[in-house]
mmCIF file of C-alpha atoms in Angstrom:
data_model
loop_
_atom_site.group_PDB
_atom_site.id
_atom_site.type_symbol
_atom_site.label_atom_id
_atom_site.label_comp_id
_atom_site.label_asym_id
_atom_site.label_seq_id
_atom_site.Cartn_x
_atom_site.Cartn_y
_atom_site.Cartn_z
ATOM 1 C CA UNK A 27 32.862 22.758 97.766
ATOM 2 C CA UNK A 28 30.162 20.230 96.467
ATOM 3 C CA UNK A 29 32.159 17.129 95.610
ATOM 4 C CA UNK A 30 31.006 15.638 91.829
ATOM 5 C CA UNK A 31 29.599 11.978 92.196
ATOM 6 C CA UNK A 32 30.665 10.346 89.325
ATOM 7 C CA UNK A 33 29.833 6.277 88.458
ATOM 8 C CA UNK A 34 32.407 4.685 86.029
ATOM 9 C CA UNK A 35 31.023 2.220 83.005
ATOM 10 C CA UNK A 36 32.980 0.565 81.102
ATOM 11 C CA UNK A 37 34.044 -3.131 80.489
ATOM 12 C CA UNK A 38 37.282 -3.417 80.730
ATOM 13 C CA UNK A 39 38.367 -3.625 84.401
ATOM 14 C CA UNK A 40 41.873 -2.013 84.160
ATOM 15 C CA UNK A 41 40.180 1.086 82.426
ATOM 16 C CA UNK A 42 37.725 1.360 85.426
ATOM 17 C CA UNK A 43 40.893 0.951 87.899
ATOM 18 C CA UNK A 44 43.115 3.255 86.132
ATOM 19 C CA UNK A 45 40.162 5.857 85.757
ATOM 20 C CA UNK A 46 39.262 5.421 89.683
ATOM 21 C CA UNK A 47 42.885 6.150 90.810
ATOM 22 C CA UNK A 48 43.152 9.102 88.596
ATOM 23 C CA UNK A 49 39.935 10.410 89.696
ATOM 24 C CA UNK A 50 39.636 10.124 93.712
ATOM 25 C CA UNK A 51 43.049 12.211 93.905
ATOM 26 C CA UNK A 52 40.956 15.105 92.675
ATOM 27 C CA UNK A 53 39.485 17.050 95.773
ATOM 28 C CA UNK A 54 36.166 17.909 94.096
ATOM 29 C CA UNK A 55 35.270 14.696 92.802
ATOM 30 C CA UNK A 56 33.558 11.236 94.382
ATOM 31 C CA UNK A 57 33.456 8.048 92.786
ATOM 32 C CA UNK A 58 31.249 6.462 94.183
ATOM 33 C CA UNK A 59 30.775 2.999 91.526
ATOM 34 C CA UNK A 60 31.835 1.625 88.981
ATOM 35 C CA UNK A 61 29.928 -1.293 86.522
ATOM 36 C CA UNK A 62 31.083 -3.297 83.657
ATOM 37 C CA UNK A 63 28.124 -2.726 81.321
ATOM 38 C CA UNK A 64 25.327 -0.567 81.126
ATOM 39 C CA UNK A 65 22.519 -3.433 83.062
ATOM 40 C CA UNK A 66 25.133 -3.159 86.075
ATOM 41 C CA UNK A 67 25.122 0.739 85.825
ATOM 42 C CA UNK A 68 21.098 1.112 85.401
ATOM 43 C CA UNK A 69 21.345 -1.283 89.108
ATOM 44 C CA UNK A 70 24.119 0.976 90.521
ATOM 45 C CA UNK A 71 22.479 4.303 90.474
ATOM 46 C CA UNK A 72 19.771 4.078 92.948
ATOM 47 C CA UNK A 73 22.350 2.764 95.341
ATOM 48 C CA UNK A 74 25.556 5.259 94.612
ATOM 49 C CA UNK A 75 23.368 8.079 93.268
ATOM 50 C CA UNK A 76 26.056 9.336 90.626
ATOM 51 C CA UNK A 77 26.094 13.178 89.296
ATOM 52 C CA UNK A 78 27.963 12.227 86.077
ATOM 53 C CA UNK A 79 28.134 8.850 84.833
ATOM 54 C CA UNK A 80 31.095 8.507 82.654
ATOM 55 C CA UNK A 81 30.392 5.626 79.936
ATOM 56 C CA UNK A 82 32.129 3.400 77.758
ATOM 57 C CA UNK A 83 30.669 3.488 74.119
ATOM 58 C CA UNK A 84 31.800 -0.110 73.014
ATOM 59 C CA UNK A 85 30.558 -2.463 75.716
ATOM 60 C CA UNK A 86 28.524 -6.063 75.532
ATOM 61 C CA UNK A 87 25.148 -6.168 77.021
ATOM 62 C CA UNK A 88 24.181 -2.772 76.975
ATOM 63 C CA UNK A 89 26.264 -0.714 74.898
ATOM 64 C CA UNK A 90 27.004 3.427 76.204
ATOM 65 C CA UNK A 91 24.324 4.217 73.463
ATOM 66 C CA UNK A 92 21.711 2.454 74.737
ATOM 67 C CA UNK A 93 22.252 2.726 78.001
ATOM 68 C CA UNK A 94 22.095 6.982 77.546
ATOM 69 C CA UNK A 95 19.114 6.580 76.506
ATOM 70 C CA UNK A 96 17.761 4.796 79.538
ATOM 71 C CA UNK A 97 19.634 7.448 81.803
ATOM 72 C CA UNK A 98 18.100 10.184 79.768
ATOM 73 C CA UNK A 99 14.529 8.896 80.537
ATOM 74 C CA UNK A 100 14.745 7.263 84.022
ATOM 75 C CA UNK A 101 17.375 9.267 85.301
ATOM 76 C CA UNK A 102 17.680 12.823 83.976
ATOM 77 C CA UNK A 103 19.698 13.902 86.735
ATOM 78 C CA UNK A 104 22.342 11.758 85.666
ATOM 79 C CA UNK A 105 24.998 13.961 82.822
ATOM 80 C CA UNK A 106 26.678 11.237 80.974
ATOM 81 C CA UNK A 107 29.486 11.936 79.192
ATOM 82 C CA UNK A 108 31.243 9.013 76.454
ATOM 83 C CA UNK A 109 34.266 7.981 77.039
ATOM 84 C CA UNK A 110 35.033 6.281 73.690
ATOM 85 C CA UNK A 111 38.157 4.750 71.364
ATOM 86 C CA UNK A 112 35.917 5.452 68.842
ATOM 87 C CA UNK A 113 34.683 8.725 66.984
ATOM 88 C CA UNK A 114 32.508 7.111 64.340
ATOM 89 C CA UNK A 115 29.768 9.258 63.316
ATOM 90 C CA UNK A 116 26.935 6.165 64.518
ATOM 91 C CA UNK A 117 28.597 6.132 67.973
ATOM 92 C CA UNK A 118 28.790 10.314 67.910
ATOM 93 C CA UNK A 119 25.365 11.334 66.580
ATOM 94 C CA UNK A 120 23.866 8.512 68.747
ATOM 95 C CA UNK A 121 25.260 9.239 71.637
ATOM 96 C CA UNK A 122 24.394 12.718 71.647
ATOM 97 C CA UNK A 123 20.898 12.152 70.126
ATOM 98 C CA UNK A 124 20.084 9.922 73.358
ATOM 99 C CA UNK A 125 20.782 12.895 75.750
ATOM 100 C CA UNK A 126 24.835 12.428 76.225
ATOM 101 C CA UNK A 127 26.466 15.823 78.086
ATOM 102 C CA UNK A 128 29.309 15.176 76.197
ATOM 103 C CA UNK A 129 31.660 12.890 74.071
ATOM 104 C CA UNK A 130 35.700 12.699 75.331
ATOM 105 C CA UNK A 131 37.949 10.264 73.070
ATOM 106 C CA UNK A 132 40.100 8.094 75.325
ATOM 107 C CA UNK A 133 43.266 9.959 75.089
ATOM 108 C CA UNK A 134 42.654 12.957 76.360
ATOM 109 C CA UNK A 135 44.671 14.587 79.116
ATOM 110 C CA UNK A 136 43.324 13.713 82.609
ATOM 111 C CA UNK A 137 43.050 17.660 83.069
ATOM 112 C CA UNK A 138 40.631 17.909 79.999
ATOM 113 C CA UNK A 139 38.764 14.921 82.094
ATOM 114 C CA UNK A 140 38.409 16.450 84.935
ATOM 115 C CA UNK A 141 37.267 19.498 83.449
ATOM 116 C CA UNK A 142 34.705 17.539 81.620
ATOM 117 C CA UNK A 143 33.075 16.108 84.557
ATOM 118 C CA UNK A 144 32.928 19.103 86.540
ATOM 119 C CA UNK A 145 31.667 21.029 83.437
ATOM 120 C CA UNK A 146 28.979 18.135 82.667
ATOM 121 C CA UNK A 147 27.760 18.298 86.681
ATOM 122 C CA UNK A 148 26.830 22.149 85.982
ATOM 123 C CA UNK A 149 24.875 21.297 83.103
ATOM 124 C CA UNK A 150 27.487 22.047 79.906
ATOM 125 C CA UNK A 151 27.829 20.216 77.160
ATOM 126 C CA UNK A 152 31.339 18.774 76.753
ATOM 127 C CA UNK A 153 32.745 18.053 73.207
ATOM 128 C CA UNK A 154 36.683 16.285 72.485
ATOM 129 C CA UNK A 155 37.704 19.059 69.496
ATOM 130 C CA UNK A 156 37.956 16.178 66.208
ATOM 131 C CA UNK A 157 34.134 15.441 67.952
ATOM 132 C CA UNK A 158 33.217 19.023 67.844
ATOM 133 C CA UNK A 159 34.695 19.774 64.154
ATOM 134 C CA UNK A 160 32.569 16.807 63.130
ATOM 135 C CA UNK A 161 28.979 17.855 64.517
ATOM 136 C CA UNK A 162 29.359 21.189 63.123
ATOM 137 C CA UNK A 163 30.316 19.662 59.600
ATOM 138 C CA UNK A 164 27.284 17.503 59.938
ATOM 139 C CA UNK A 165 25.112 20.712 60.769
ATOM 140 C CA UNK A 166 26.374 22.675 58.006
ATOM 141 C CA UNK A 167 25.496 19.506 55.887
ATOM 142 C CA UNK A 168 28.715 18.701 54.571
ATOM 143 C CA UNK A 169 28.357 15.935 51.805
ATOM 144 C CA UNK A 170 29.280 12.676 52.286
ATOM 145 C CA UNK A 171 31.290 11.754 48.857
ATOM 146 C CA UNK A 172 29.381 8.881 47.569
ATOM 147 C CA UNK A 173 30.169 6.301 44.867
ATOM 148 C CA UNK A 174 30.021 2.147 44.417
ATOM 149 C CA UNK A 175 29.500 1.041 47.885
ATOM 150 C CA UNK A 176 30.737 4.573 49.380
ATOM 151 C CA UNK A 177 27.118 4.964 51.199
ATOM 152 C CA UNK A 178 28.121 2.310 53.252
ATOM 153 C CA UNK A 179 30.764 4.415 54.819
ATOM 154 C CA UNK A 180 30.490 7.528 57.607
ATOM 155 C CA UNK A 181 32.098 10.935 56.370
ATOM 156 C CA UNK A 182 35.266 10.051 58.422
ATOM 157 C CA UNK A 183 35.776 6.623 57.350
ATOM 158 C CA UNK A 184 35.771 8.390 53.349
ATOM 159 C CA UNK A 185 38.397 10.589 54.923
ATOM 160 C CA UNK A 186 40.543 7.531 56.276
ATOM 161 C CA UNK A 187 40.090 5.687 53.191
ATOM 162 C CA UNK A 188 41.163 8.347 50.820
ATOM 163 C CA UNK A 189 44.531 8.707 52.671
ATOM 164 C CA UNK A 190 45.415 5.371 52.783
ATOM 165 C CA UNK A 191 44.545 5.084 49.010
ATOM 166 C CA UNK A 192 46.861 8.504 48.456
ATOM 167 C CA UNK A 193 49.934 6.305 50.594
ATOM 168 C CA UNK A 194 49.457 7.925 54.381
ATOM 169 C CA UNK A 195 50.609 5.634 57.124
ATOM 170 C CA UNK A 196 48.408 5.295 59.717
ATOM 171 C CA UNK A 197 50.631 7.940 61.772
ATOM 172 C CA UNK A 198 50.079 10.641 59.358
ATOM 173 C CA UNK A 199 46.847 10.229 59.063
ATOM 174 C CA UNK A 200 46.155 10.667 62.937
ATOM 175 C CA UNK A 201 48.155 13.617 62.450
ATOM 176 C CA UNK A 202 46.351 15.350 59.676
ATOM 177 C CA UNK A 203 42.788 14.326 61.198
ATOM 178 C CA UNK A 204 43.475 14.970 65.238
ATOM 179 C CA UNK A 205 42.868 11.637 66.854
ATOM 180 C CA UNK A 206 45.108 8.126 67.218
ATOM 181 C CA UNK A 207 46.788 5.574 65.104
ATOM 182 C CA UNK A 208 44.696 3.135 67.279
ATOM 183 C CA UNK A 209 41.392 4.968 66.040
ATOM 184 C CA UNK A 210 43.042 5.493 62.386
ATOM 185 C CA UNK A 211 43.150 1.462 62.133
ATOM 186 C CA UNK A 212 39.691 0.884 63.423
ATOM 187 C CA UNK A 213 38.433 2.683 60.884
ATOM 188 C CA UNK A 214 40.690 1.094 57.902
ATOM 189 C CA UNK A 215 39.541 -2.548 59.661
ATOM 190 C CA UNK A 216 35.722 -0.916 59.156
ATOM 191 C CA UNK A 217 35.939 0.426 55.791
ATOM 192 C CA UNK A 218 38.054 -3.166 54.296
ATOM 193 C CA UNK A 219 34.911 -4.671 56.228
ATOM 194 C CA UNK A 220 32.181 -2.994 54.701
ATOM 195 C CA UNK A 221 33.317 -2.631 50.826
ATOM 196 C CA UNK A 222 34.655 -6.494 51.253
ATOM 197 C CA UNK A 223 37.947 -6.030 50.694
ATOM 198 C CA UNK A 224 40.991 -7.571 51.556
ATOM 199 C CA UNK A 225 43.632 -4.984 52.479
ATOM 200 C CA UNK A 226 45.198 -1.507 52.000
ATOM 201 C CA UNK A 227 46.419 -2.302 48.832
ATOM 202 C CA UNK A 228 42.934 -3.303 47.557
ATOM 203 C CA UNK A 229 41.366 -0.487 48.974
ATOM 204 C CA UNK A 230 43.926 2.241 47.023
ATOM 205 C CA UNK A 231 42.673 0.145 44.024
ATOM 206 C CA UNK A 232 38.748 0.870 44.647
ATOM 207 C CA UNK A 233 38.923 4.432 45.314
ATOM 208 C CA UNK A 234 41.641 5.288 42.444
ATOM 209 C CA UNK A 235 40.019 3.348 40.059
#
């Protein structure tokens, strides 16, 4: 069997490790790089000549976004699936509008991974589920709930924000909305960013007022 070349992108060098080791015990996959930004991956892939290039979306330099799209237009062969912390909408929709195969959140089970790749080297597309739930939302054109300053925020950070201001800790909101306290506080951090405000108790005041 055909072994799956796959090239590894992402910053943060115990990530890359971690991923390696978990990967090169499969029998049907070969990685054959790995780069800490998306410059070092557009060098990489003449030499290693990936079939999947698995990408951080978060990354200085050349974020996973940006450096889909280059993939996408110098090197359609490549599938590149996002690996992400993050399922904001900009990171989602951007991703996949560049030409991504798929978009994985980072905990998913190493089987789900490896059925990714494979699935991404025969030409699928390969969706996480709360990633899946959210494109079909935004193609049945689900509003986005919209008051002072709301525009500001994606349809998930609304979601996150009305939780908190209803008294849900961060773990029962990752519960009720399928993906991880860490990814539950990056989106309180963004919304307290963009309406300026100063904490959870602040934010329960704007939206219940």
């Amino acid at each position: 069997m055909t072994r799956v070349r796959v090239l590894l992108v992402d910053d943060q060098v115990l990530l890359r490790h971690g991923l390696r080791k978990l990967l090169e015990i499969e029998d049907t996959i070969e990685v054959v790089g790995d780069a800490a930004d998306g410059h070092a991956a557009l060098r990489a892939i003449p030499e290693c000549r990936p079939d999947v290039a698995l990408v951080d979306a978060r990354m200085p330099g050349m974020d996973g976004v940006e450096l889909i799209g280059h993939l996408s237009r110098e090197h359609p062969q490549v599938a590149a699936i996002v690996l992400s912390t993050f399922d904001q909408d900009d990171y989602i929709f951007g991703a996949l509008r560049a030409g991504a195969a798929g978009y994985l959140i980072k905990d998913c089970s190493p089987d789900d991974l490896v059925a990714a790749i494979r699935r991404a080297a025969r030409g699928e597309t390969v969706l996480a589920s709360p990633v899946a739930a959210r494109l079909v939302a935004e193609l049945r054109g689900v509003p986005v709930i919209s008051s002072a300053g709301h525009e500001k925020l994606s349809a998930r950070e609304i979601e996150v924000a009305r939780l908190v201001s209803a008294g849900a800790a961060n773990k029962e909101i990752a519960a009720r909305l399928y993906i991880t306290e860490g990814t539950v506080k990056n989106h309180v951090s963004a919304v307290l960013r963009k309406l300026g405000l100063r904490d959870r108790t602040q934010l329960a005041r704007h939206f219940n007022g």
